[in-house]
PDB file of C-alpha atoms in Angstrom:
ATOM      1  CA  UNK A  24      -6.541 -18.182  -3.270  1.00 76.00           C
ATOM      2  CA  UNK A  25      -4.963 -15.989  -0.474  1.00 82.00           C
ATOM      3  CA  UNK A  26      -1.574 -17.665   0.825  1.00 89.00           C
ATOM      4  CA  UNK A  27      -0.288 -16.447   4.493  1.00 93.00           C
ATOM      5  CA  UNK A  28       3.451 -15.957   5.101  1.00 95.00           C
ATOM      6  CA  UNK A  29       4.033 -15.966   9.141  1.00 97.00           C
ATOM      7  CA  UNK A  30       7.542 -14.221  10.018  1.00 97.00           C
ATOM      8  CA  UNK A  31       9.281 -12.480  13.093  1.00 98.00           C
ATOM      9  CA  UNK A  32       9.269 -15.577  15.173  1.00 98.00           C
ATOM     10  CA  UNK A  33      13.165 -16.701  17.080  1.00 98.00           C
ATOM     11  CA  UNK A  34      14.875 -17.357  20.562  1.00 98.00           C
ATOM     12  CA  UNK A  35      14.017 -14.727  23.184  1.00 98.00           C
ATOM     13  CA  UNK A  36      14.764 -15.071  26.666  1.00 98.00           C
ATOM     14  CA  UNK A  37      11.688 -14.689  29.406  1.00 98.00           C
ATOM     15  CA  UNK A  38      10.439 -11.292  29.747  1.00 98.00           C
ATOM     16  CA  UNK A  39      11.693 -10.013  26.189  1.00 98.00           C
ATOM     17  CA  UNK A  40       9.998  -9.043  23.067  1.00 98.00           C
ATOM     18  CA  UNK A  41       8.906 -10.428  19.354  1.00 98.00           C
ATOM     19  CA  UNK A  42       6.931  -9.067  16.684  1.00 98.00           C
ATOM     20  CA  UNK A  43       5.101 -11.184  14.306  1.00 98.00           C
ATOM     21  CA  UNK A  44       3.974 -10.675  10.840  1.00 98.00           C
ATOM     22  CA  UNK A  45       1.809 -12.369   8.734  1.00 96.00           C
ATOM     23  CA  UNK A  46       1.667 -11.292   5.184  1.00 94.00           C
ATOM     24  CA  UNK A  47      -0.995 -11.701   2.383  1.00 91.00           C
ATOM     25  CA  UNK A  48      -1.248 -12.282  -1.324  1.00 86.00           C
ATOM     26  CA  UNK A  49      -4.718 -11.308  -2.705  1.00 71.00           C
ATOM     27  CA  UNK A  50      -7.006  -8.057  -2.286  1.00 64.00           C
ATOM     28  CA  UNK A  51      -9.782 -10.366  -0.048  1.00 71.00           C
ATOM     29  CA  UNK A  52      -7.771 -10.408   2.813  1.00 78.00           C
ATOM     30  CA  UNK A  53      -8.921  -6.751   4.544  1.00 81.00           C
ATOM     31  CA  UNK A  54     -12.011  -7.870   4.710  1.00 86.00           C
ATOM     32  CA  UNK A  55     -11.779 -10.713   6.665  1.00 90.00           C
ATOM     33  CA  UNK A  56     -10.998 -11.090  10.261  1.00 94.00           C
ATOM     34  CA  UNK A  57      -7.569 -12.330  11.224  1.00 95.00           C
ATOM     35  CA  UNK A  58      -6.318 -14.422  13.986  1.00 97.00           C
ATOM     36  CA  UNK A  59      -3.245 -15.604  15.149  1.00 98.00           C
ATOM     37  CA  UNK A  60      -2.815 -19.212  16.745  1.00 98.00           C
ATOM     38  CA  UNK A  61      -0.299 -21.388  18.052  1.00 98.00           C
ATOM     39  CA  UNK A  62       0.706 -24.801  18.697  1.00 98.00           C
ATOM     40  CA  UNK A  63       2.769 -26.369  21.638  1.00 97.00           C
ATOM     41  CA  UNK A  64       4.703 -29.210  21.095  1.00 93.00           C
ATOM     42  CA  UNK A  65       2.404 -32.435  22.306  1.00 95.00           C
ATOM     43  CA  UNK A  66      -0.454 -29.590  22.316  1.00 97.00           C
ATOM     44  CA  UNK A  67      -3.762 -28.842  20.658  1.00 97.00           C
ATOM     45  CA  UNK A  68      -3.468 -25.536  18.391  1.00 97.00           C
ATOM     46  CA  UNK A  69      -4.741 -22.922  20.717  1.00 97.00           C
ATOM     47  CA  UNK A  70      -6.497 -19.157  19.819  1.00 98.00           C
ATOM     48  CA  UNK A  71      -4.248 -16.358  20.467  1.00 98.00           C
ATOM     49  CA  UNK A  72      -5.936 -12.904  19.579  1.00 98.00           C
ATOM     50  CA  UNK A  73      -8.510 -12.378  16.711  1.00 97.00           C
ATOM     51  CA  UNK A  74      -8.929  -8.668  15.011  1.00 96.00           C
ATOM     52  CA  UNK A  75     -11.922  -8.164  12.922  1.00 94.00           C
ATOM     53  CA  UNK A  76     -11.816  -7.043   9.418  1.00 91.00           C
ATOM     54  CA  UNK A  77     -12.327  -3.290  10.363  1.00 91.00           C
ATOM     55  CA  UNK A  78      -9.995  -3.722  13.223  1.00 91.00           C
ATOM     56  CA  UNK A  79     -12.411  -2.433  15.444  1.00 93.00           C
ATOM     57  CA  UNK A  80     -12.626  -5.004  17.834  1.00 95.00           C
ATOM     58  CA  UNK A  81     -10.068  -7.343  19.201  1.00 97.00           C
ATOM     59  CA  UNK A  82     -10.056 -10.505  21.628  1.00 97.00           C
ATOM     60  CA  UNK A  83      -7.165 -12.294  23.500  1.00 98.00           C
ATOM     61  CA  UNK A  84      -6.925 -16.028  25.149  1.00 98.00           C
ATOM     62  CA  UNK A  85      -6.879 -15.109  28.476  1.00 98.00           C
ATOM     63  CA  UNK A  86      -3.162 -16.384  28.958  1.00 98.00           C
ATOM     64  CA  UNK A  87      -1.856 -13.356  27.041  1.00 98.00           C
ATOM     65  CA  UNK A  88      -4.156 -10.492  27.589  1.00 98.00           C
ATOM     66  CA  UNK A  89      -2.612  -7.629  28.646  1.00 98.00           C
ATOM     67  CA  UNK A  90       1.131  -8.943  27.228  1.00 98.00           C
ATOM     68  CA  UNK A  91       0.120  -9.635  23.074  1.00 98.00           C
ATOM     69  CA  UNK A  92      -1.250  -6.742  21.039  1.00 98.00           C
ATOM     70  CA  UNK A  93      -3.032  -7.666  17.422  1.00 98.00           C
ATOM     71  CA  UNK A  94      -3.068  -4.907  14.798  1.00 97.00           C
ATOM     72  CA  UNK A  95      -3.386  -4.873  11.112  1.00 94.00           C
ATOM     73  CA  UNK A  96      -1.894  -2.515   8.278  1.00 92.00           C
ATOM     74  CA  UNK A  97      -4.527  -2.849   5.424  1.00 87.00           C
ATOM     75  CA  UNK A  98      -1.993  -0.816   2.655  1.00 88.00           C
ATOM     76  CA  UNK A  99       0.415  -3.280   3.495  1.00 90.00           C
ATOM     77  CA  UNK A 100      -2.069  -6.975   3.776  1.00 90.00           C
ATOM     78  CA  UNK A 101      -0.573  -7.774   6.890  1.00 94.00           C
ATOM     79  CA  UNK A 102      -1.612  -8.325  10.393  1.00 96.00           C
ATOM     80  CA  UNK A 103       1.198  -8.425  13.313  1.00 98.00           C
ATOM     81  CA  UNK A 104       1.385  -9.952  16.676  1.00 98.00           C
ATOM     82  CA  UNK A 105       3.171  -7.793  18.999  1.00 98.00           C
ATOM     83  CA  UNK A 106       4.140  -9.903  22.150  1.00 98.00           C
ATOM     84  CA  UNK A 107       5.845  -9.070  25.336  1.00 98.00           C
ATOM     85  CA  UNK A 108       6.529 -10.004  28.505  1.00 98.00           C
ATOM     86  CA  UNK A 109       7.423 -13.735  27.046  1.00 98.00           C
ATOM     87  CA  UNK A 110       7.492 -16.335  29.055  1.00 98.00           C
ATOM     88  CA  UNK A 111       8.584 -19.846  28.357  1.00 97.00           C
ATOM     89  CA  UNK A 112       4.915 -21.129  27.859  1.00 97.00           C
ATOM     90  CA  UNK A 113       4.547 -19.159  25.196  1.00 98.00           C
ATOM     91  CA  UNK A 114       6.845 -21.079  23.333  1.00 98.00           C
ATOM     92  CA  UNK A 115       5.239 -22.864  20.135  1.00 98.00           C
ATOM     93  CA  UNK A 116       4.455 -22.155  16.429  1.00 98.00           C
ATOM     94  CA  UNK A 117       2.349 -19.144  16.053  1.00 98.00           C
ATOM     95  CA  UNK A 118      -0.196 -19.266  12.589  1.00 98.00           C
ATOM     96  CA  UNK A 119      -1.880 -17.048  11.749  1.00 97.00           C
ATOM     97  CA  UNK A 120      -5.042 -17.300   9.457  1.00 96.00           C
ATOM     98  CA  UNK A 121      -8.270 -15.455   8.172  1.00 94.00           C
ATOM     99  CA  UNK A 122     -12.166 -16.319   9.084  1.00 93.00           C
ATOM    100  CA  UNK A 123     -15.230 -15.047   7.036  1.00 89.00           C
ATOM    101  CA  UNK A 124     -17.299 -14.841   9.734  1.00 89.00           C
ATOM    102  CA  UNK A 125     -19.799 -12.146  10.287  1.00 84.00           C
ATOM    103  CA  UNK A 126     -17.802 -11.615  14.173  1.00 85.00           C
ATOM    104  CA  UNK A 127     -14.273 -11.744  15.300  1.00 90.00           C
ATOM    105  CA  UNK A 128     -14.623 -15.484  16.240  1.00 93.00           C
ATOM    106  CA  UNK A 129     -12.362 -17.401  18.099  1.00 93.00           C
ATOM    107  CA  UNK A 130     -13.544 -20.661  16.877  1.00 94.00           C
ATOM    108  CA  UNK A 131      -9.954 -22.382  15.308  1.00 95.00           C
ATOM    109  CA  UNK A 132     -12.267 -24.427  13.080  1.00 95.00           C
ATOM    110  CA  UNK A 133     -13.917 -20.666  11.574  1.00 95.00           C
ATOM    111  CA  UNK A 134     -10.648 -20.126  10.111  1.00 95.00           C
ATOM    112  CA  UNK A 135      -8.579 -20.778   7.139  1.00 90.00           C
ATOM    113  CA  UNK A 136      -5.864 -20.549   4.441  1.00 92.00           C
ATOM    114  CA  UNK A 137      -3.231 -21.342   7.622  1.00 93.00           C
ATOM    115  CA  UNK A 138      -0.308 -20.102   7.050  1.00 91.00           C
ATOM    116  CA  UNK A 139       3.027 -22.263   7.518  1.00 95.00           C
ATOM    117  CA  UNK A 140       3.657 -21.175  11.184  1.00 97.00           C
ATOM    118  CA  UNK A 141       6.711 -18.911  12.686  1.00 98.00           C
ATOM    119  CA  UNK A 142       8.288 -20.755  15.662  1.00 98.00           C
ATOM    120  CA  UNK A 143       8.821 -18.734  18.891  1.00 98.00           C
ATOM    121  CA  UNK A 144      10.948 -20.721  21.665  1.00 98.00           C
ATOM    122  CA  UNK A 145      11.334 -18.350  25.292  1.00 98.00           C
ATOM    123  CA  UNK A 146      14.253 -19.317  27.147  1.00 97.00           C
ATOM    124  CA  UNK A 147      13.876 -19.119  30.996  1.00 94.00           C
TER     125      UNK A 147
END
């Protein structure tokens, strides 16, 4: 059974920078697709960015295109979150988690083996 470990998350103020990680135990996890979420407090857990198992195609919410970059480092099992520009909506836990599906899908309920979340609080 793969297990997640989420990391990089703290206290930024608006405008600055974080860089997730999300680290995996067991050889299955390059080849599935990878997507960070996240959860506002009172909130539904929202899609973030998705990268697909050959990291050939990536997809953003719309609320963080352009300002959140998803990569992956296959030696290494681990998939990052690079995010910038913060602002103070983007405060929440970020998960991240891995989907089997045939496509990068966006789908919260095509992924699993959730990791234990990394909280990320933007000060304005």
């Amino acid at each position: 059974q793969v297990q997640l470990v989420e990391s990089g998350g703290g206290l930024v103020q608006a405008g600055g920078s974080l860089r997730l990680s999300c680290a995996a135990s067991g050889r299955t996890f390059s080849t599935y697709n990878k997507g960070w979420f996240r959860q506002a407090p009172g909130k539904e857990r929202e899609f973030v960015a998705v990268i697909s198992w050959r990291g050939d195609h990536t997809y953003y919410a719309d609320s963080v295109k352009g300002r959140f970059t998803i990569s992956r480092d296959g030696a290494k099992n681990t998939v990052y979150l690079q995010m910038n520009s913060l602002r103070p909506e983007d405060t929440a836990v970020y998960y991240c988690a891995r989907s089997g599906t045939a496509w990068a899908t966006t789908k919260i309920s095509d992924f699993g083996s959730w990791g234990q979340g990394t909280q990320v609080t933007v000060s304005s």
